[in-house]
Amino acid sequence: MPRDHRPAKSIRVLLAEDGSMSRGGLAVLLGLVDDIQVVAQVPTGDALVDAALVHRPDVALLDVELPGISGPDAAARLREQVPDCRVLILTTFARPGLLHHALAAGAAGLLIKDGPVEELTAAIRRVLTGETVIDPTLTDASEWAGPRPPVA
């Protein structure tokens, strides 16, 4: 009989991404990691807080562009309703002001969406220790040059 090799305390992860194929693929990849458990997947920013209240994830991975409300806006709502949940926002490319907007919304990090799964899992573990994790390709000077959105 196969034994479950998960540690006693797995890191509980919630995924919020609109592309069902990529969300499912990411869930499968994360499910192969011994100390990570995907506890919920949602297709819209509007569904994020309710899912987090039910499943109590340690970390939420949010696509920057979600149907309903954006990843940073969903992160701000999540910070208010489930403050113990750390948030990593995933993006395909840097946009002016995105890094500032994500951090102002309460995200613990901003990563490139299609990066290696090993980097993502390392980032998940790091944000749980209180670190802020930012993909180095997103930190060039042009990122900070854009307009700064108001902080809600």
mmCIF file with all atom_site columns, C-alpha atoms in Angstrom:
data_model
loop_
_atom_site.group_PDB
_atom_site.id
_atom_site.type_symbol
_atom_site.label_atom_id
_atom_site.label_alt_id
_atom_site.label_comp_id
_atom_site.label_asym_id
_atom_site.label_entity_id
_atom_site.label_seq_id
_atom_site.pdbx_PDB_ins_code
_atom_site.Cartn_x
_atom_site.Cartn_y
_atom_site.Cartn_z
_atom_site.occupancy
_atom_site.B_iso_or_equiv
_atom_site.pdbx_formal_charge
_atom_site.auth_seq_id
_atom_site.auth_comp_id
_atom_site.auth_asym_id
_atom_site.auth_atom_id
_atom_site.pdbx_PDB_model_num
ATOM 1   C CA . MET A 1 1   ? 0.000   0.000  0.000   1.00 0.00 ? 1   MET A CA 1
ATOM 2   C CA . PRO A 1 2   ? 1.509   3.403  -0.971  1.00 0.00 ? 2   PRO A CA 1
ATOM 3   C CA . ARG A 1 3   ? 2.410   5.677  1.863   1.00 0.00 ? 3   ARG A CA 1
ATOM 4   C CA . ASP A 1 4   ? 1.653   9.385  1.879   1.00 0.00 ? 4   ASP A CA 1
ATOM 5   C CA . HIS A 1 5   ? 5.057   11.087 2.011   1.00 0.00 ? 5   HIS A CA 1
ATOM 6   C CA . ARG A 1 6   ? 3.717   14.533 2.865   1.00 0.00 ? 6   ARG A CA 1
ATOM 7   C CA . PRO A 1 7   ? 5.114   16.106 6.001   1.00 0.00 ? 7   PRO A CA 1
ATOM 8   C CA . ALA A 1 8   ? 2.788   16.503 8.961   1.00 0.00 ? 8   ALA A CA 1
ATOM 9   C CA . LYS A 1 9   ? 2.267   20.182 8.059   1.00 0.00 ? 9   LYS A CA 1
ATOM 10  C CA . SER A 1 10  ? 2.013   20.835 4.339   1.00 0.00 ? 10  SER A CA 1
ATOM 11  C CA . ILE A 1 11  ? 1.959   24.381 3.004   1.00 0.00 ? 11  ILE A CA 1
ATOM 12  C CA . ARG A 1 12  ? -1.637  25.030 1.977   1.00 0.00 ? 12  ARG A CA 1
ATOM 13  C CA . VAL A 1 13  ? -1.882  26.854 -1.369  1.00 0.00 ? 13  VAL A CA 1
ATOM 14  C CA . LEU A 1 14  ? -4.839  28.473 -3.135  1.00 0.00 ? 14  LEU A CA 1
ATOM 15  C CA . LEU A 1 15  ? -4.558  29.133 -6.889  1.00 0.00 ? 15  LEU A CA 1
ATOM 16  C CA . ALA A 1 16  ? -6.449  31.948 -8.602  1.00 0.00 ? 16  ALA A CA 1
ATOM 17  C CA . GLU A 1 17  ? -5.947  31.962 -12.348 1.00 0.00 ? 17  GLU A CA 1
ATOM 18  C CA . ASP A 1 18  ? -8.396  32.301 -15.203 1.00 0.00 ? 18  ASP A CA 1
ATOM 19  C CA . GLY A 1 19  ? -6.763  29.883 -17.658 1.00 0.00 ? 19  GLY A CA 1
ATOM 20  C CA . SER A 1 20  ? -8.130  26.516 -16.568 1.00 0.00 ? 20  SER A CA 1
ATOM 21  C CA . MET A 1 21  ? -5.483  24.590 -18.515 1.00 0.00 ? 21  MET A CA 1
ATOM 22  C CA . SER A 1 22  ? -2.545  26.432 -16.925 1.00 0.00 ? 22  SER A CA 1
ATOM 23  C CA . ARG A 1 23  ? -4.190  26.505 -13.487 1.00 0.00 ? 23  ARG A CA 1
ATOM 24  C CA . GLY A 1 24  ? -4.702  22.753 -13.637 1.00 0.00 ? 24  GLY A CA 1
ATOM 25  C CA . GLY A 1 25  ? -1.131  22.239 -14.819 1.00 0.00 ? 25  GLY A CA 1
ATOM 26  C CA . LEU A 1 26  ? 0.280   24.371 -12.031 1.00 0.00 ? 26  LEU A CA 1
ATOM 27  C CA . ALA A 1 27  ? -1.854  22.516 -9.500  1.00 0.00 ? 27  ALA A CA 1
ATOM 28  C CA . VAL A 1 28  ? -0.495  19.197 -10.747 1.00 0.00 ? 28  VAL A CA 1
ATOM 29  C CA . LEU A 1 29  ? 3.112   20.436 -10.600 1.00 0.00 ? 29  LEU A CA 1
ATOM 30  C CA . LEU A 1 30  ? 2.677   21.819 -7.092  1.00 0.00 ? 30  LEU A CA 1
ATOM 31  C CA . GLY A 1 31  ? 0.931   18.614 -6.047  1.00 0.00 ? 31  GLY A CA 1
ATOM 32  C CA . LEU A 1 32  ? 4.140   16.713 -6.811  1.00 0.00 ? 32  LEU A CA 1
ATOM 33  C CA . VAL A 1 33  ? 6.033   18.721 -4.191  1.00 0.00 ? 33  VAL A CA 1
ATOM 34  C CA . ASP A 1 34  ? 6.143   16.908 -0.857  1.00 0.00 ? 34  ASP A CA 1
ATOM 35  C CA . ASP A 1 35  ? 5.448   19.852 1.430   1.00 0.00 ? 35  ASP A CA 1
ATOM 36  C CA . ILE A 1 36  ? 2.866   21.710 -0.692  1.00 0.00 ? 36  ILE A CA 1
ATOM 37  C CA . GLN A 1 37  ? -0.846  20.954 -0.945  1.00 0.00 ? 37  GLN A CA 1
ATOM 38  C CA . VAL A 1 38  ? -3.163  22.797 -3.336  1.00 0.00 ? 38  VAL A CA 1
ATOM 39  C CA . VAL A 1 39  ? -6.321  23.176 -1.253  1.00 0.00 ? 39  VAL A CA 1
ATOM 40  C CA . ALA A 1 40  ? -8.418  25.228 -3.700  1.00 0.00 ? 40  ALA A CA 1
ATOM 41  C CA . GLN A 1 41  ? -8.486  26.662 -7.218  1.00 0.00 ? 41  GLN A CA 1
ATOM 42  C CA . VAL A 1 42  ? -10.636 29.586 -8.321  1.00 0.00 ? 42  VAL A CA 1
ATOM 43  C CA . PRO A 1 43  ? -11.104 31.089 -11.801 1.00 0.00 ? 43  PRO A CA 1
ATOM 44  C CA . THR A 1 44  ? -11.921 34.684 -10.758 1.00 0.00 ? 44  THR A CA 1
ATOM 45  C CA . GLY A 1 45  ? -10.722 37.335 -8.350  1.00 0.00 ? 45  GLY A CA 1
ATOM 46  C CA . ASP A 1 46  ? -14.263 37.633 -7.016  1.00 0.00 ? 46  ASP A CA 1
ATOM 47  C CA . ALA A 1 47  ? -14.180 34.023 -5.767  1.00 0.00 ? 47  ALA A CA 1
ATOM 48  C CA . LEU A 1 48  ? -10.848 34.350 -3.986  1.00 0.00 ? 48  LEU A CA 1
ATOM 49  C CA . VAL A 1 49  ? -11.854 35.589 -0.535  1.00 0.00 ? 49  VAL A CA 1
ATOM 50  C CA . ASP A 1 50  ? -14.711 33.101 -0.120  1.00 0.00 ? 50  ASP A CA 1
ATOM 51  C CA . ALA A 1 51  ? -12.409 30.207 -1.074  1.00 0.00 ? 51  ALA A CA 1
ATOM 52  C CA . ALA A 1 52  ? -9.720  31.471 1.293   1.00 0.00 ? 52  ALA A CA 1
ATOM 53  C CA . LEU A 1 53  ? -12.187 31.742 4.172   1.00 0.00 ? 53  LEU A CA 1
ATOM 54  C CA . VAL A 1 54  ? -13.280 28.145 3.609   1.00 0.00 ? 54  VAL A CA 1
ATOM 55  C CA . HIS A 1 55  ? -9.881  26.541 2.899   1.00 0.00 ? 55  HIS A CA 1
ATOM 56  C CA . ARG A 1 56  ? -7.568  28.774 4.987   1.00 0.00 ? 56  ARG A CA 1
ATOM 57  C CA . PRO A 1 57  ? -4.495  28.649 2.714   1.00 0.00 ? 57  PRO A CA 1
ATOM 58  C CA . ASP A 1 58  ? -1.057  29.677 3.901   1.00 0.00 ? 58  ASP A CA 1
ATOM 59  C CA . VAL A 1 59  ? -0.250  31.173 0.491   1.00 0.00 ? 59  VAL A CA 1
ATOM 60  C CA . ALA A 1 60  ? -2.418  32.363 -2.391  1.00 0.00 ? 60  ALA A CA 1
ATOM 61  C CA . LEU A 1 61  ? -0.988  32.436 -5.920  1.00 0.00 ? 61  LEU A CA 1
ATOM 62  C CA . LEU A 1 62  ? -2.850  35.051 -7.956  1.00 0.00 ? 62  LEU A CA 1
ATOM 63  C CA . ASP A 1 63  ? -2.679  35.776 -11.647 1.00 0.00 ? 63  ASP A CA 1
ATOM 64  C CA . VAL A 1 64  ? -2.256  39.527 -12.100 1.00 0.00 ? 64  VAL A CA 1
ATOM 65  C CA . GLU A 1 65  ? -5.163  39.548 -14.556 1.00 0.00 ? 65  GLU A CA 1
ATOM 66  C CA . LEU A 1 66  ? -8.175  37.766 -13.166 1.00 0.00 ? 66  LEU A CA 1
ATOM 67  C CA . PRO A 1 67  ? -11.758 38.030 -14.381 1.00 0.00 ? 67  PRO A CA 1
ATOM 68  C CA . GLY A 1 68  ? -13.869 40.066 -11.991 1.00 0.00 ? 68  GLY A CA 1
ATOM 69  C CA . ILE A 1 69  ? -11.215 41.911 -10.026 1.00 0.00 ? 69  ILE A CA 1
ATOM 70  C CA . SER A 1 70  ? -7.481  42.030 -10.726 1.00 0.00 ? 70  SER A CA 1
ATOM 71  C CA . GLY A 1 71  ? -4.871  40.082 -8.807  1.00 0.00 ? 71  GLY A CA 1
ATOM 72  C CA . PRO A 1 72  ? -3.629  43.136 -6.866  1.00 0.00 ? 72  PRO A CA 1
ATOM 73  C CA . ASP A 1 73  ? -7.187  44.191 -6.011  1.00 0.00 ? 73  ASP A CA 1
ATOM 74  C CA . ALA A 1 74  ? -7.995  40.625 -4.921  1.00 0.00 ? 74  ALA A CA 1
ATOM 75  C CA . ALA A 1 75  ? -4.790  40.645 -2.829  1.00 0.00 ? 75  ALA A CA 1
ATOM 76  C CA . ALA A 1 76  ? -5.973  43.770 -1.012  1.00 0.00 ? 76  ALA A CA 1
ATOM 77  C CA . ARG A 1 77  ? -9.327  42.143 -0.218  1.00 0.00 ? 77  ARG A CA 1
ATOM 78  C CA . LEU A 1 78  ? -7.591  38.984 0.910   1.00 0.00 ? 78  LEU A CA 1
ATOM 79  C CA . ARG A 1 79  ? -5.296  40.986 3.208   1.00 0.00 ? 79  ARG A CA 1
ATOM 80  C CA . GLU A 1 80  ? -8.367  42.469 4.913   1.00 0.00 ? 80  GLU A CA 1
ATOM 81  C CA . GLN A 1 81  ? -10.346 39.229 5.244   1.00 0.00 ? 81  GLN A CA 1
ATOM 82  C CA . VAL A 1 82  ? -7.618  36.571 5.684   1.00 0.00 ? 82  VAL A CA 1
ATOM 83  C CA . PRO A 1 83  ? -4.564  38.474 6.945   1.00 0.00 ? 83  PRO A CA 1
ATOM 84  C CA . ASP A 1 84  ? -2.552  35.326 7.738   1.00 0.00 ? 84  ASP A CA 1
ATOM 85  C CA . CYS A 1 85  ? -2.539  34.281 4.080   1.00 0.00 ? 85  CYS A CA 1
ATOM 86  C CA . ARG A 1 86  ? 0.548   35.429 2.178   1.00 0.00 ? 86  ARG A CA 1
ATOM 87  C CA . VAL A 1 87  ? 0.061   36.414 -1.470  1.00 0.00 ? 87  VAL A CA 1
ATOM 88  C CA . LEU A 1 88  ? 2.286   35.902 -4.493  1.00 0.00 ? 88  LEU A CA 1
ATOM 89  C CA . ILE A 1 89  ? 1.156   37.586 -7.695  1.00 0.00 ? 89  ILE A CA 1
ATOM 90  C CA . LEU A 1 90  ? 2.088   35.933 -10.983 1.00 0.00 ? 90  LEU A CA 1
ATOM 91  C CA . THR A 1 91  ? 2.546   37.890 -14.209 1.00 0.00 ? 91  THR A CA 1
ATOM 92  C CA . THR A 1 92  ? 3.670   37.179 -17.737 1.00 0.00 ? 92  THR A CA 1
ATOM 93  C CA . PHE A 1 93  ? 5.730   40.365 -18.087 1.00 0.00 ? 93  PHE A CA 1
ATOM 94  C CA . ALA A 1 94  ? 6.621   43.593 -16.273 1.00 0.00 ? 94  ALA A CA 1
ATOM 95  C CA . ARG A 1 95  ? 4.385   46.609 -16.684 1.00 0.00 ? 95  ARG A CA 1
ATOM 96  C CA . PRO A 1 96  ? 5.016   50.108 -15.376 1.00 0.00 ? 96  PRO A CA 1
ATOM 97  C CA . GLY A 1 97  ? 3.672   50.440 -11.857 1.00 0.00 ? 97  GLY A CA 1
ATOM 98  C CA . LEU A 1 98  ? 2.801   46.757 -11.412 1.00 0.00 ? 98  LEU A CA 1
ATOM 99  C CA . LEU A 1 99  ? 5.401   46.030 -8.751  1.00 0.00 ? 99  LEU A CA 1
ATOM 100 C CA . HIS A 1 100 ? 4.378   49.045 -6.699  1.00 0.00 ? 100 HIS A CA 1
ATOM 101 C CA . HIS A 1 101 ? 0.669   48.253 -7.106  1.00 0.00 ? 101 HIS A CA 1
ATOM 102 C CA . ALA A 1 102 ? 1.175   44.606 -6.051  1.00 0.00 ? 102 ALA A CA 1
ATOM 103 C CA . LEU A 1 103 ? 3.215   45.492 -2.971  1.00 0.00 ? 103 LEU A CA 1
ATOM 104 C CA . ALA A 1 104 ? 0.862   48.330 -1.989  1.00 0.00 ? 104 ALA A CA 1
ATOM 105 C CA . ALA A 1 105 ? -2.026  45.834 -2.159  1.00 0.00 ? 105 ALA A CA 1
ATOM 106 C CA . GLY A 1 106 ? -0.287  43.607 0.361   1.00 0.00 ? 106 GLY A CA 1
ATOM 107 C CA . ALA A 1 107 ? 1.336   41.025 -1.889  1.00 0.00 ? 107 ALA A CA 1
ATOM 108 C CA . ALA A 1 108 ? 4.438   39.369 -0.477  1.00 0.00 ? 108 ALA A CA 1
ATOM 109 C CA . GLY A 1 109 ? 5.896   38.941 -3.922  1.00 0.00 ? 109 GLY A CA 1
ATOM 110 C CA . LEU A 1 110 ? 5.689   39.230 -7.676  1.00 0.00 ? 110 LEU A CA 1
ATOM 111 C CA . LEU A 1 111 ? 6.924   36.461 -9.946  1.00 0.00 ? 111 LEU A CA 1
ATOM 112 C CA . ILE A 1 112 ? 7.043   35.613 -13.628 1.00 0.00 ? 112 ILE A CA 1
ATOM 113 C CA . LYS A 1 113 ? 4.224   33.159 -14.294 1.00 0.00 ? 113 LYS A CA 1
ATOM 114 C CA . ASP A 1 114 ? 6.104   30.758 -16.552 1.00 0.00 ? 114 ASP A CA 1
ATOM 115 C CA . GLY A 1 115 ? 9.246   30.479 -14.433 1.00 0.00 ? 115 GLY A CA 1
ATOM 116 C CA . PRO A 1 116 ? 10.627  27.173 -13.172 1.00 0.00 ? 116 PRO A CA 1
ATOM 117 C CA . VAL A 1 117 ? 8.444   25.424 -10.602 1.00 0.00 ? 117 VAL A CA 1
ATOM 118 C CA . GLU A 1 118 ? 11.491  25.142 -8.321  1.00 0.00 ? 118 GLU A CA 1
ATOM 119 C CA . GLU A 1 119 ? 11.683  28.945 -8.158  1.00 0.00 ? 119 GLU A CA 1
ATOM 120 C CA . LEU A 1 120 ? 7.973   29.159 -7.406  1.00 0.00 ? 120 LEU A CA 1
ATOM 121 C CA . THR A 1 121 ? 8.140   26.588 -4.612  1.00 0.00 ? 121 THR A CA 1
ATOM 122 C CA . ALA A 1 122 ? 11.201  28.325 -3.132  1.00 0.00 ? 122 ALA A CA 1
ATOM 123 C CA . ALA A 1 123 ? 9.278   31.639 -3.249  1.00 0.00 ? 123 ALA A CA 1
ATOM 124 C CA . ILE A 1 124 ? 6.285   30.036 -1.515  1.00 0.00 ? 124 ILE A CA 1
ATOM 125 C CA . ARG A 1 125 ? 8.525   28.847 1.310   1.00 0.00 ? 125 ARG A CA 1
ATOM 126 C CA . ARG A 1 126 ? 10.331  32.197 1.554   1.00 0.00 ? 126 ARG A CA 1
ATOM 127 C CA . VAL A 1 127 ? 7.171   34.309 1.870   1.00 0.00 ? 127 VAL A CA 1
ATOM 128 C CA . LEU A 1 128 ? 6.082   32.113 4.764   1.00 0.00 ? 128 LEU A CA 1
ATOM 129 C CA . THR A 1 129 ? 9.217   33.218 6.616   1.00 0.00 ? 129 THR A CA 1
ATOM 130 C CA . GLY A 1 130 ? 8.207   36.860 6.124   1.00 0.00 ? 130 GLY A CA 1
ATOM 131 C CA . GLU A 1 131 ? 10.372  37.624 3.098   1.00 0.00 ? 131 GLU A CA 1
ATOM 132 C CA . THR A 1 132 ? 9.254   39.647 0.108   1.00 0.00 ? 132 THR A CA 1
ATOM 133 C CA . VAL A 1 133 ? 10.111  37.805 -3.104  1.00 0.00 ? 133 VAL A CA 1
ATOM 134 C CA . ILE A 1 134 ? 10.422  39.636 -6.419  1.00 0.00 ? 134 ILE A CA 1
ATOM 135 C CA . ASP A 1 135 ? 11.576  38.096 -9.661  1.00 0.00 ? 135 ASP A CA 1
ATOM 136 C CA . PRO A 1 136 ? 14.760  39.976 -10.608 1.00 0.00 ? 136 PRO A CA 1
ATOM 137 C CA . THR A 1 137 ? 13.495  40.516 -14.161 1.00 0.00 ? 137 THR A CA 1
ATOM 138 C CA . LEU A 1 138 ? 10.671  42.634 -12.746 1.00 0.00 ? 138 LEU A CA 1
ATOM 139 C CA . THR A 1 139 ? 12.794  45.065 -10.755 1.00 0.00 ? 139 THR A CA 1
ATOM 140 C CA . ASP A 1 140 ? 14.453  47.195 -13.421 1.00 0.00 ? 140 ASP A CA 1
ATOM 141 C CA . ALA A 1 141 ? 14.120  50.957 -13.238 1.00 0.00 ? 141 ALA A CA 1
ATOM 142 C CA . SER A 1 142 ? 11.338  51.109 -15.826 1.00 0.00 ? 142 SER A CA 1
ATOM 143 C CA . GLU A 1 143 ? 9.068   49.161 -13.466 1.00 0.00 ? 143 GLU A CA 1
ATOM 144 C CA . TRP A 1 144 ? 9.094   52.038 -10.976 1.00 0.00 ? 144 TRP A CA 1
ATOM 145 C CA . ALA A 1 145 ? 8.778   54.726 -13.665 1.00 0.00 ? 145 ALA A CA 1
ATOM 146 C CA . GLY A 1 146 ? 5.059   54.210 -14.272 1.00 0.00 ? 146 GLY A CA 1
ATOM 147 C CA . PRO A 1 147 ? 2.204   55.967 -12.546 1.00 0.00 ? 147 PRO A CA 1
ATOM 148 C CA . ARG A 1 148 ? 1.634   54.970 -8.965  1.00 0.00 ? 148 ARG A CA 1
ATOM 149 C CA . PRO A 1 149 ? -1.917  53.779 -8.332  1.00 0.00 ? 149 PRO A CA 1
ATOM 150 C CA . PRO A 1 150 ? -3.650  55.104 -5.225  1.00 0.00 ? 150 PRO A CA 1
ATOM 151 C CA . VAL A 1 151 ? -3.440  52.852 -2.188  1.00 0.00 ? 151 VAL A CA 1
ATOM 152 C CA . ALA A 1 152 ? -6.874  51.890 -0.918  1.00 0.00 ? 152 ALA A CA 1
#
